[in-house]
Tab-separated table of C-alpha atoms in Angstrom:
chain	number	residue	atom	x	y	z
M	1	MET	CA	15.104	-37.644	52.957
M	2	ARG	CA	14.064	-39.986	50.633
M	3	ASP	CA	10.092	-41.419	51.236
M	4	THR	CA	8.976	-41.215	47.685
M	5	ILE	CA	9.991	-41.581	43.702
M	6	THR	CA	8.114	-39.892	41.491
M	7	TYR	CA	7.747	-42.335	38.329
M	8	ARG	CA	9.860	-41.302	36.129
M	9	LYS	CA	13.013	-41.386	38.214
M	10	MET	CA	11.370	-45.676	38.698
M	11	LEU	CA	11.320	-46.151	35.638
M	12	LYS	CA	14.917	-45.558	34.734
M	13	ASN	CA	15.544	-47.002	37.716
M	14	ILE	CA	14.085	-49.943	36.947
M	15	VAL	CA	15.252	-49.957	32.944
M	16	SER	CA	19.011	-49.325	34.226
M	17	LEU	CA	18.821	-52.797	36.567
M	18	ILE	CA	17.051	-54.950	34.393
M	19	LEU	CA	19.488	-54.229	31.498
M	20	PHE	CA	22.777	-54.654	33.779
M	21	LEU	CA	21.203	-57.576	35.618
M	22	GLY	CA	18.562	-59.263	33.789
M	23	VAL	CA	14.950	-59.804	34.381
M	24	THR	CA	13.657	-61.844	37.948
M	25	GLN	CA	11.898	-64.468	37.496
M	26	LEU	CA	8.633	-64.290	36.473
M	27	TYR	CA	5.163	-66.892	37.296
M	28	ALA	CA	2.349	-67.392	35.138
M	29	GLN	CA	-1.020	-64.746	35.984
M	30	LYS	CA	-3.358	-62.864	33.805
M	31	THR	CA	-2.532	-61.511	31.098
M	32	ILE	CA	-3.897	-58.693	28.492
M	33	TYR	CA	-2.842	-58.375	25.099
M	34	PHE	CA	-2.763	-53.897	23.876
M	35	LYS	CA	-2.505	-52.996	20.200
M	36	THR	CA	-0.078	-50.091	19.441
M	37	LEU	CA	-0.386	-50.021	15.870
M	38	ASN	CA	3.123	-49.951	14.823
M	39	GLU	CA	3.777	-46.610	17.278
M	40	LYS	CA	7.181	-45.503	18.255
M	41	SER	CA	7.051	-44.465	21.743
M	42	ILE	CA	3.862	-44.625	24.307
M	43	VAL	CA	2.424	-42.633	26.960
M	44	VAL	CA	2.683	-44.504	30.151
M	45	LYS	CA	0.865	-42.183	33.096
M	46	LEU	CA	1.396	-43.606	36.872
M	47	ASN	CA	-1.650	-41.790	38.782
M	48	ASN	CA	-2.019	-39.089	36.623
M	49	ASP	CA	1.376	-38.533	35.605
M	50	PRO	CA	2.796	-38.467	32.792
M	51	GLY	CA	5.562	-39.776	31.058
M	52	VAL	CA	6.284	-39.782	27.615
M	53	PHE	CA	9.202	-43.437	26.355
M	54	PRO	CA	10.138	-44.295	23.357
M	55	PHE	CA	9.874	-48.128	21.850
M	56	ASP	CA	13.423	-48.456	21.207
M	57	GLU	CA	14.973	-47.531	24.883
M	58	ILE	CA	12.345	-49.622	27.149
M	59	PRO	CA	14.631	-53.375	27.178
M	60	ASN	CA	12.275	-56.713	25.885
M	61	PRO	CA	10.915	-57.760	28.315
M	62	PHE	CA	10.524	-54.913	30.695
M	63	GLU	CA	9.212	-55.351	34.383
M	64	ILE	CA	7.887	-52.713	36.099
M	65	GLY	CA	6.806	-53.398	39.893
M	66	LEU	CA	3.729	-51.357	41.630
M	67	PRO	CA	2.094	-51.372	44.855
M	68	LYS	CA	-1.323	-51.914	45.569
M	69	ASN	CA	-3.819	-48.957	44.325
M	70	SER	CA	-2.053	-47.810	41.642
M	71	LYS	CA	-4.049	-46.597	38.697
M	72	LEU	CA	-1.524	-47.350	35.436
M	73	ASP	CA	-2.672	-45.923	31.927
M	74	PHE	CA	-1.315	-46.332	28.401
M	75	VAL	CA	-2.494	-44.121	26.112
M	76	LEU	CA	-1.989	-43.843	22.181
M	77	PRO	CA	-3.211	-41.150	19.414
M	78	ASN	CA	-5.873	-43.621	19.260
M	79	ASP	CA	-6.575	-45.728	21.528
M	80	SER	CA	-5.813	-46.331	25.858
M	81	LEU	CA	-5.879	-48.633	28.084
M	82	GLN	CA	-6.582	-47.522	32.229
M	83	VAL	CA	-5.366	-50.598	34.629
M	84	VAL	CA	-6.219	-50.444	38.442
M	85	LEU	CA	-4.382	-52.621	40.170
M	86	LYS	CA	-5.913	-54.441	44.279
M	87	GLU	CA	-2.403	-56.146	45.367
M	88	LYS	CA	1.413	-55.350	44.504
M	89	ILE	CA	1.480	-56.548	41.398
M	90	THR	CA	4.433	-57.210	38.931
M	91	ILE	CA	3.861	-55.543	35.549
M	92	SER	CA	6.221	-57.476	32.689
M	93	ILE	CA	5.768	-55.176	29.950
M	94	TYR	CA	6.589	-56.739	26.031
M	95	ARG	CA	6.374	-55.567	23.185
M	96	GLN	CA	5.363	-57.923	20.406
M	97	GLU	CA	6.439	-58.185	16.308
M	98	LYS	CA	6.620	-54.812	14.426
M	99	ARG	CA	5.380	-53.049	17.536
M	100	ASP	CA	1.796	-54.157	16.923
M	101	THR	CA	1.097	-55.184	20.166
M	102	ILE	CA	1.853	-54.182	24.301
M	103	LYS	CA	2.358	-57.841	25.703
M	104	LEU	CA	0.836	-56.740	30.066
M	105	HIS	CA	2.106	-59.576	32.210
M	106	PHE	CA	1.008	-59.282	36.054
M	107	ASN	CA	2.623	-61.151	38.393
M	108	PRO	CA	1.933	-60.662	42.064
M	109	VAL	CA	4.527	-60.242	45.185
M	110	ASP	CA	4.596	-60.716	47.899
M	111	ILE	CA	6.406	-57.240	49.419
M	112	VAL	CA	6.540	-58.734	52.986
M	113	THR	CA	6.113	-62.187	55.272
M	114	PHE	CA	4.568	-61.287	59.005
M	115	ASP	CA	4.179	-64.807	59.647
M	116	PRO	CA	2.602	-65.298	63.570
M	117	ALA	CA	6.547	-66.199	64.698
M	118	PHE	CA	7.175	-62.739	63.831
M	119	LYS	CA	3.937	-60.644	64.820
M	120	ASN	CA	4.806	-62.511	67.844
M	121	LYS	CA	8.652	-61.400	67.828
M	122	HIS	CA	7.657	-57.903	66.846
M	123	ASP	CA	4.777	-56.938	68.317
M	124	GLY	CA	4.811	-53.413	70.674
M	125	LYS	CA	8.610	-53.872	69.668
M	126	VAL	CA	11.136	-51.547	68.793
M	127	ASN	CA	15.194	-52.108	66.756
M	128	ILE	CA	18.263	-50.387	65.947
M	129	ASP	CA	20.431	-51.919	64.519
M	130	ILE	CA	23.658	-51.938	62.104
M	131	PRO	CA	22.442	-55.216	59.904
M	132	GLU	CA	25.622	-57.553	58.717
M	133	VAL	CA	24.571	-57.547	55.078
M	134	TYR	CA	23.505	-54.434	55.608
M	135	GLU	CA	26.520	-53.020	56.698
M	136	LEU	CA	28.255	-55.552	54.035
M	137	MET	CA	26.358	-53.050	50.868
M	138	ASN	CA	27.845	-49.745	52.777
M	139	VAL	CA	31.594	-50.995	52.791
M	140	LEU	CA	31.176	-51.979	49.486
M	141	ILE	CA	29.413	-48.582	48.629
M	142	ALA	CA	32.214	-46.242	50.369
M	143	ILE	CA	35.122	-47.945	48.257
M	144	THR	CA	33.576	-48.361	45.086
M	145	PRO	CA	35.045	-44.558	42.458
M	146	THR	CA	32.060	-43.609	42.993
M	147	GLY	CA	31.271	-44.008	46.966
M	148	ILE	CA	35.035	-41.845	47.108
M	149	ALA	CA	34.403	-39.246	44.537
M	150	ASP	CA	30.580	-38.154	45.783
M	151	LYS	CA	31.210	-36.857	49.363
M	152	ASN	CA	27.487	-36.468	49.679
M	153	LEU	CA	26.896	-40.314	49.885
M	154	ILE	CA	29.528	-41.145	52.664
M	155	TYR	CA	30.845	-40.149	55.800
M	156	THR	CA	34.845	-38.942	56.102
M	157	SER	CA	35.187	-37.679	58.283
M	158	SER	CA	35.185	-40.716	62.273
M	159	ASP	CA	37.371	-42.988	62.098
M	160	TYR	CA	35.190	-45.701	61.377
M	161	TYR	CA	35.650	-44.187	57.588
M	162	LYS	CA	39.464	-44.586	58.124
M	163	SER	CA	38.827	-48.330	59.104
M	164	VAL	CA	36.622	-49.452	56.297
M	165	LEU	CA	39.486	-47.215	53.727
M	166	SER	CA	42.469	-49.104	55.468
M	167	TYR	CA	40.965	-52.750	55.517
M	168	PHE	CA	39.081	-53.495	52.564
M	169	THR	CA	40.607	-50.772	49.735
M	170	SER	CA	42.817	-53.919	48.254
M	171	TYR	CA	39.407	-54.855	47.773
M	172	LYS	CA	37.897	-52.390	45.204
M	173	THR	CA	38.638	-54.783	42.161
M	174	GLU	CA	36.975	-57.122	42.789
M	175	LYS	CA	33.903	-57.997	40.531
M	176	ALA	CA	31.118	-56.623	43.700
M	177	VAL	CA	32.444	-53.699	44.058
M	178	LEU	CA	32.553	-53.848	39.497
M	179	VAL	CA	28.969	-54.038	39.686
M	180	ILE	CA	27.326	-51.248	42.687
M	181	ASP	CA	29.386	-48.564	40.640
M	182	THR	CA	27.331	-49.391	37.439
M	183	LEU	CA	24.405	-49.078	39.194
M	184	LEU	CA	25.612	-46.517	41.803
M	185	LYS	CA	25.907	-44.084	38.315
M	186	ASN	CA	22.425	-45.260	37.192
M	187	ASP	CA	21.242	-43.509	40.388
M	188	ASN	CA	20.454	-46.877	42.412
M	189	TYR	CA	21.415	-46.006	45.523
M	190	TYR	CA	18.577	-46.477	47.967
M	191	ASN	CA	17.550	-50.123	45.789
M	192	LEU	CA	21.345	-51.216	46.475
M	193	LYS	CA	21.238	-50.363	50.529
M	194	MET	CA	17.855	-50.741	51.726
M	195	ASP	CA	17.233	-53.606	49.617
M	196	SER	CA	20.387	-55.320	51.048
M	197	TYR	CA	17.948	-55.305	54.552
M	198	SER	CA	16.324	-58.523	52.072
M	199	PHE	CA	20.031	-60.476	52.941
M	200	LEU	CA	21.056	-61.964	55.947
M	201	PHE	CA	24.636	-65.109	57.199
M	202	ASN	CA	23.169	-68.265	57.646
M	203	ASP	CA	25.288	-70.755	59.982
M	204	ASN	CA	27.471	-71.469	56.852
M	205	ASP	CA	28.771	-67.554	56.229
M	206	GLU	CA	26.867	-67.245	53.241
M	207	ILE	CA	23.544	-64.487	52.594
M	208	VAL	CA	21.303	-65.561	51.830
M	209	PRO	CA	17.360	-64.395	51.348
M	210	HIS	CA	16.347	-63.100	54.336
M	211	PRO	CA	12.332	-65.052	54.952
M	212	ASN	CA	10.999	-61.836	56.495
M	213	TYR	CA	11.867	-59.734	53.767
M	214	HIS	CA	12.045	-59.993	50.503
M	215	VAL	CA	11.255	-56.080	48.537
M	216	ILE	CA	12.737	-52.934	50.432
M	217	ASN	CA	12.963	-50.415	48.228
M	218	TRP	CA	9.850	-48.662	46.299
M	219	SER	CA	9.501	-50.236	43.926
M	220	ASN	CA	8.229	-54.671	43.957
M	221	ILE	CA	11.736	-55.702	42.204
M	222	ASN	CA	14.701	-56.076	44.507
M	223	SER	CA	18.077	-54.254	43.359
M	224	ILE	CA	20.652	-57.282	44.112
M	225	SER	CA	19.978	-59.547	41.870
M	226	PRO	CA	21.465	-63.565	41.850
M	227	THR	CA	24.334	-62.592	39.892
M	228	LEU	CA	25.148	-60.155	42.710
M	229	LEU	CA	24.311	-61.771	45.602
M	230	LYS	CA	27.396	-64.119	44.547
M	231	GLU	CA	29.818	-61.423	44.117
M	232	MET	CA	29.048	-60.723	47.702
M	233	ASN	CA	29.168	-63.470	48.862
M	234	GLU	CA	32.402	-63.715	47.397
M	235	PHE	CA	33.601	-60.398	48.502
M	236	ALA	CA	32.438	-60.731	51.433
M	237	ARG	CA	34.984	-64.485	51.600
M	238	LYS	CA	38.100	-63.271	50.380
M	239	SER	CA	38.018	-60.006	52.754
M	240	ASN	CA	36.451	-61.571	55.709
M	241	PHE	CA	34.259	-59.152	55.875
M	242	ARG	CA	32.269	-61.454	59.351
M	243	THR	CA	35.964	-60.532	60.957
M	244	PHE	CA	35.248	-56.358	60.961
M	245	TYR	CA	32.126	-56.235	61.434
M	246	THR	CA	32.426	-58.757	64.289
M	247	ASN	CA	36.298	-56.026	65.861
M	248	ASN	CA	33.731	-53.185	65.297
M	249	ARG	CA	31.133	-54.612	67.417
M	250	GLU	CA	31.540	-51.640	70.431
M	251	VAL	CA	31.377	-48.737	67.517
M	252	TYR	CA	28.321	-50.442	66.645
M	253	LYS	CA	26.774	-50.647	70.251
M	254	GLU	CA	28.237	-46.797	70.969
M	255	GLN	CA	26.165	-45.122	68.034
M	256	ILE	CA	22.761	-48.218	68.549
M	257	ARG	CA	23.007	-46.416	72.484
M	258	PHE	CA	22.279	-43.389	71.908
M	259	TYR	CA	19.892	-43.819	69.077
M	260	LYS	CA	17.852	-45.178	72.003
M	261	LYS	CA	19.125	-43.521	74.829
M	262	ASP	CA	20.514	-40.297	74.132
M	263	VAL	CA	17.375	-39.461	71.216
M	264	ASP	CA	14.727	-41.050	73.064
M	265	PHE	CA	13.096	-42.540	70.258
M	266	GLY	CA	10.541	-43.864	72.327
M	267	ARG	CA	9.818	-40.915	73.441
M	268	MET	CA	9.134	-39.598	69.802
M	269	VAL	CA	7.078	-42.632	69.086
M	270	SER	CA	5.099	-41.555	71.665
M	271	TRP	CA	5.317	-37.348	70.629
M	272	LEU	CA	3.623	-39.287	67.619
M	273	SER	CA	1.612	-41.310	68.162
M	274	LEU	CA	-0.456	-39.282	70.788
M	275	ASN	CA	-0.539	-36.084	68.294
M	276	PHE	CA	-1.929	-38.760	65.022
M	277	PRO	CA	-3.665	-41.840	66.369
M	278	THR	CA	-5.673	-42.792	64.458
M	279	THR	CA	-2.198	-43.897	62.674
M	280	LYS	CA	-0.821	-47.155	64.185
M	281	TYR	CA	2.136	-49.093	63.946
M	282	ASN	CA	3.125	-53.035	65.823
M	283	TYR	CA	6.597	-52.330	65.187
M	284	TYR	CA	9.581	-49.642	63.582
M	285	ASN	CA	12.592	-50.574	63.125
M	286	VAL	CA	15.168	-48.261	62.868
M	287	LEU	CA	18.550	-49.183	60.335
M	288	PHE	CA	21.783	-47.597	60.154
M	289	SER	CA	25.275	-47.372	59.573
M	290	PRO	CA	28.356	-45.308	60.669
M	291	LEU	CA	29.162	-44.580	56.626
M	292	VAL	CA	26.053	-43.284	55.799
M	293	TYR	CA	26.128	-39.403	54.841
M	294	GLY	CA	23.067	-37.388	54.549
M	295	ASN	CA	20.208	-39.620	52.667
M	296	GLN	CA	17.340	-40.904	54.764
M	297	SER	CA	14.418	-42.643	53.501
M	298	THR	CA	11.254	-44.553	54.732
M	299	GLN	CA	9.314	-47.947	53.633
M	300	HIS	CA	6.384	-48.443	55.681
M	301	PHE	CA	4.590	-52.581	55.377
M	302	GLU	CA	1.529	-53.956	56.071
M	303	ASP	CA	0.503	-58.205	55.850
M	304	ASN	CA	-1.181	-60.292	57.832
M	305	GLY	CA	-2.711	-57.311	59.830
M	306	PHE	CA	0.599	-56.705	60.909
M	307	LYS	CA	2.565	-53.150	60.405
M	308	GLU	CA	6.595	-51.941	60.728
M	309	ALA	CA	7.624	-48.158	60.653
M	310	GLN	CA	11.277	-48.849	58.905
M	311	LEU	CA	13.258	-46.165	58.732
M	312	HIS	CA	16.458	-46.234	57.053
M	313	VAL	CA	18.803	-43.075	58.190
M	314	ASN	CA	22.327	-41.742	58.692
M	315	PHE	CA	24.812	-41.297	62.492
M	316	PRO	CA	23.695	-38.024	63.969
M	317	TYR	CA	28.209	-37.381	63.968
M	318	TYR	CA	28.302	-34.323	66.555
M	319	ASN	CA	29.180	-30.621	65.191
M	320	GLN	CA	31.616	-28.521	67.850
M	321	GLU	CA	29.605	-25.035	66.198
M	322	GLN	CA	25.730	-26.432	66.959
M	323	ALA	CA	26.519	-28.215	70.652
M	324	LYS	CA	28.502	-24.595	71.619
M	325	THR	CA	24.613	-22.471	70.192
M	326	MET	CA	22.320	-25.106	71.395
M	327	ARG	CA	24.313	-26.514	74.359
M	328	LYS	CA	21.532	-28.273	76.864
M	329	SER	CA	19.367	-29.227	73.443
M	330	TYR	CA	22.320	-30.818	71.440
M	331	LYS	CA	21.835	-34.564	71.686
M	332	LEU	CA	18.050	-33.558	71.163
M	333	PHE	CA	18.277	-31.122	67.953
M	334	ARG	CA	21.086	-34.643	66.083
M	335	GLY	CA	17.990	-36.903	66.478
M	336	ASN	CA	16.264	-34.497	64.014
M	337	ILE	CA	17.947	-36.518	61.302
M	338	LEU	CA	15.724	-39.927	62.781
M	339	PHE	CA	12.506	-37.515	63.935
M	340	THR	CA	11.785	-36.315	60.172
M	341	GLU	CA	11.881	-39.787	59.220
M	342	LEU	CA	9.862	-41.433	61.272
M	343	ASN	CA	7.568	-38.339	60.589
M	344	HIS	CA	6.716	-39.115	57.260
M	345	ASN	CA	4.834	-43.028	58.614
M	346	PHE	CA	2.256	-39.833	60.271
M	347	ILE	CA	1.936	-36.219	57.872
M	348	ASN	CA	1.997	-38.000	55.047
M	349	PRO	CA	-0.839	-40.963	55.693
M	350	GLU	CA	-2.760	-37.272	57.407
M	351	ALA	CA	-2.380	-35.436	54.298
M	352	GLU	CA	-4.041	-38.234	51.896
M	353	LYS	CA	-7.097	-37.510	53.567
M	354	TYR	CA	-6.675	-33.917	52.281
M	355	ALA	CA	-5.691	-35.184	49.264
M	356	THR	CA	-7.064	-33.111	46.456
M	357	LYS	CA	-7.757	-29.437	47.906
M	358	ILE	CA	-3.247	-29.831	48.316
M	359	LYS	CA	-3.290	-30.463	45.412
M	360	SER	CA	-5.724	-27.526	44.283
M	361	ILE	CA	-3.226	-25.767	46.161
M	362	LEU	CA	0.375	-26.249	45.664
M	363	THR	CA	-0.520	-26.290	41.928
M	364	ASP	CA	2.245	-24.079	41.043
M	365	LEU	CA	5.207	-25.631	43.324
M	366	SER	CA	7.925	-22.353	42.137
M	367	LYS	CA	5.762	-19.880	44.446
M	368	TRP	CA	6.897	-22.529	47.136
M	369	GLU	CA	10.199	-23.923	46.204
M	370	GLU	CA	13.458	-22.198	45.005
M	371	THR	CA	14.376	-22.919	41.787
M	372	GLY	CA	17.397	-25.529	40.917
M	373	LYS	CA	17.603	-26.208	45.140
M	374	ALA	CA	16.498	-28.968	46.951
M	375	ALA	CA	13.107	-28.401	47.633
M	376	GLN	CA	12.707	-27.634	44.023
M	377	LEU	CA	15.002	-31.006	43.048
M	378	GLY	CA	13.655	-33.231	45.212
M	379	TYR	CA	9.937	-32.767	46.234
M	380	PRO	CA	8.531	-31.911	42.399
M	381	SER	CA	4.992	-32.605	43.070
M	382	PRO	CA	2.027	-31.055	45.761
M	383	MET	CA	2.463	-33.548	48.300
M	384	ALA	CA	5.900	-34.487	48.588
M	385	CYS	CA	5.833	-30.428	49.022
M	386	PHE	CA	3.446	-30.092	51.648
M	387	ASP	CA	4.865	-32.913	53.562
M	388	GLU	CA	7.751	-31.758	53.256
M	389	TYR	CA	6.891	-27.721	54.368
M	390	MET	CA	5.308	-30.414	57.590
M	391	ASN	CA	7.897	-33.348	58.369
M	392	TRP	CA	10.252	-29.800	59.350
M	393	GLY	CA	7.641	-28.002	61.448
M	394	LEU	CA	6.851	-30.907	63.789
M	395	VAL	CA	10.264	-31.225	64.344
M	396	SER	CA	10.211	-27.819	65.603
M	397	LEU	CA	6.789	-28.447	67.510
M	398	TYR	CA	8.226	-31.524	69.856
M	399	LEU	CA	11.793	-29.361	70.467
M	400	SER	CA	9.327	-26.058	71.401
M	401	ASP	CA	8.007	-28.854	73.135
M	402	TYR	CA	11.790	-30.536	74.919
M	403	SER	CA	14.400	-28.416	74.516
M	404	ASP	CA	15.672	-25.846	76.564
M	405	PRO	CA	13.607	-23.036	76.334
M	406	LYS	CA	16.067	-21.022	76.601
M	407	ASP	CA	18.083	-23.318	73.735
M	408	LEU	CA	14.793	-23.056	71.450
M	409	PRO	CA	15.492	-19.708	69.885
M	410	VAL	CA	18.774	-20.618	68.300
M	411	ILE	CA	17.469	-23.902	67.157
M	412	ILE	CA	13.294	-22.450	66.007
M	413	GLU	CA	16.215	-19.431	63.255
M	414	ASN	CA	18.841	-22.795	62.980
M	415	LEU	CA	15.675	-24.643	61.293
M	416	ASN	CA	14.602	-21.691	59.431
M	417	SER	CA	17.408	-21.207	57.995
M	418	TYR	CA	18.012	-24.429	57.132
M	419	MET	CA	14.709	-24.947	55.439
M	420	THR	CA	14.471	-21.569	53.630
M	421	ASN	CA	17.838	-20.537	52.427
M	422	TYR	CA	20.238	-23.924	52.091
M	423	ARG	CA	16.738	-26.396	51.156
M	424	GLY	CA	14.298	-23.384	49.698
M	425	PHE	CA	11.398	-23.917	50.880
M	426	THR	CA	10.833	-19.967	50.424
M	427	LYS	CA	7.870	-20.037	52.938
M	428	PHE	CA	9.425	-21.927	56.098
M	429	THR	CA	9.511	-19.608	58.041
M	430	ALA	CA	6.391	-17.596	58.307
M	431	PHE	CA	4.789	-21.240	58.280
M	432	ASN	CA	6.740	-22.075	60.817
M	433	GLU	CA	5.405	-19.567	62.563
M	434	TYR	CA	2.071	-20.087	62.228
M	435	LEU	CA	2.472	-23.596	63.198
M	436	LEU	CA	3.631	-22.661	66.423
M	437	SER	CA	1.717	-20.359	67.596
M	438	LEU	CA	-1.406	-22.881	66.573
M	439	TYR	CA	0.019	-25.626	68.505
M	440	LYS	CA	1.004	-23.347	71.394
M	441	SER	CA	-2.574	-21.679	71.447
M	442	LYS	CA	-4.761	-25.318	70.929
M	443	LYS	CA	-6.809	-27.112	72.999
M	444	SER	CA	-5.447	-29.292	75.173
M	445	LYS	CA	-6.244	-32.561	74.560
M	446	THR	CA	-6.974	-31.418	70.553
M	447	THR	CA	-4.363	-33.445	68.430
M	448	VAL	CA	-1.469	-31.626	65.172
M	449	ALA	CA	-4.534	-33.739	62.757
M	450	ASP	CA	-6.331	-32.142	64.563
M	451	LEU	CA	-5.200	-28.415	62.804
M	452	TYR	CA	-4.999	-29.584	59.776
M	453	PRO	CA	-7.952	-28.197	58.271
M	454	GLN	CA	-5.851	-24.511	59.761
M	455	ILE	CA	-2.754	-25.548	58.414
M	456	ILE	CA	-4.678	-25.971	55.219
M	457	ASN	CA	-6.314	-22.801	54.365
M	458	TRP	CA	-2.978	-20.907	55.729
M	459	PHE	CA	-1.507	-22.931	53.111
M	460	GLU	CA	-4.419	-21.354	50.492
M	461	LYS	CA	-3.760	-17.816	51.948
M	462	ASN	CA	-0.989	-17.736	51.442
M	463	ASN	CA	-0.344	-19.151	48.329
M	464	ASN	CA	0.671	-15.900	46.218
């Protein structure tokens, strides 16, 4: 899962995109000049998270997208500048001659457009889909040298993967494949995959921008440049991708059916909505590919009074060993891939209400995360750590309500071992036991959100 991204990583990603693809077209808005007095580097903080960046390593100009309410600080030895953003913004940073001045150019950005027609069509709905351009991007990733070499990126054990290699390997030297491989090497997997949903095929078999989605990744800059879009169109045309997609519709339909019926996504939404009553979404949009392996993410969007929770997941392929031990509850357990992304759209906003206390408690993450494992590498902030404990704790609560009672002990043992031993959340087993006990003993109308003060107190008592 990666629903958040640190500023340091985001800066690295966007720098690599700009170096390779060029700067997006800008629109004139407010400009600020900041004197630097010939400094060689500058400290930049996003919401107090600092990074030191040498001027010579930053492209000129450099563009970065930031969400609403971000606080951006530029700090020099004898001066500083703070900007608090009141809207979604793209900032273009220009170094003037002799490093004497930085010019900051602010550009409002439309991430999504939820017009009345879109709202009427999607309000109160759930969409689960393998979109066409989205699948094209996953095919392109799968046949890159990086996609072939990285065993954690693409699911390679399916018949579908074999059919992808058989059909597309002869096109692996096309320009689109080479460009995407370069971007993958610069850690742009999530950007590329997610942003591919902001495009669709028109009636002339051309890939064009989506009328409602403009940027999907966590910045305000779409990672698919006009040049890359042209190359994707060429690849789709030469390879007859749309024919391949049409010929595999039954594969897609069966996997979509599994998520709708066997996993029961609607029940997940109902359970979370009941337990987090102040968090509401108009539309749930689940996007996945048969090719994705273990790489989930989530985004949420709001425009024109309409809120969407968007999930990017993989398909939970059958595991014979787990099926043997979890018996009647195995289909439910396979839904964890979806539930753990949906979760974040509820638990993250709830945790923000207690952010000050959570940050004060979890200042030393070495007490909660094992060095060198996924916990420490992927959740480097107090809020991210807390939310991931809650994320999988809620899996236990949800499964305790709906799994077969005979299967539950095995399921809980599996979750505890996975989170504690494999992922490195060192106190998860103790936390999970506490959370299950708290949940089972709560009053009937008490929600999980109501329990947050007690949960946070547990973290405080066990912060040793």
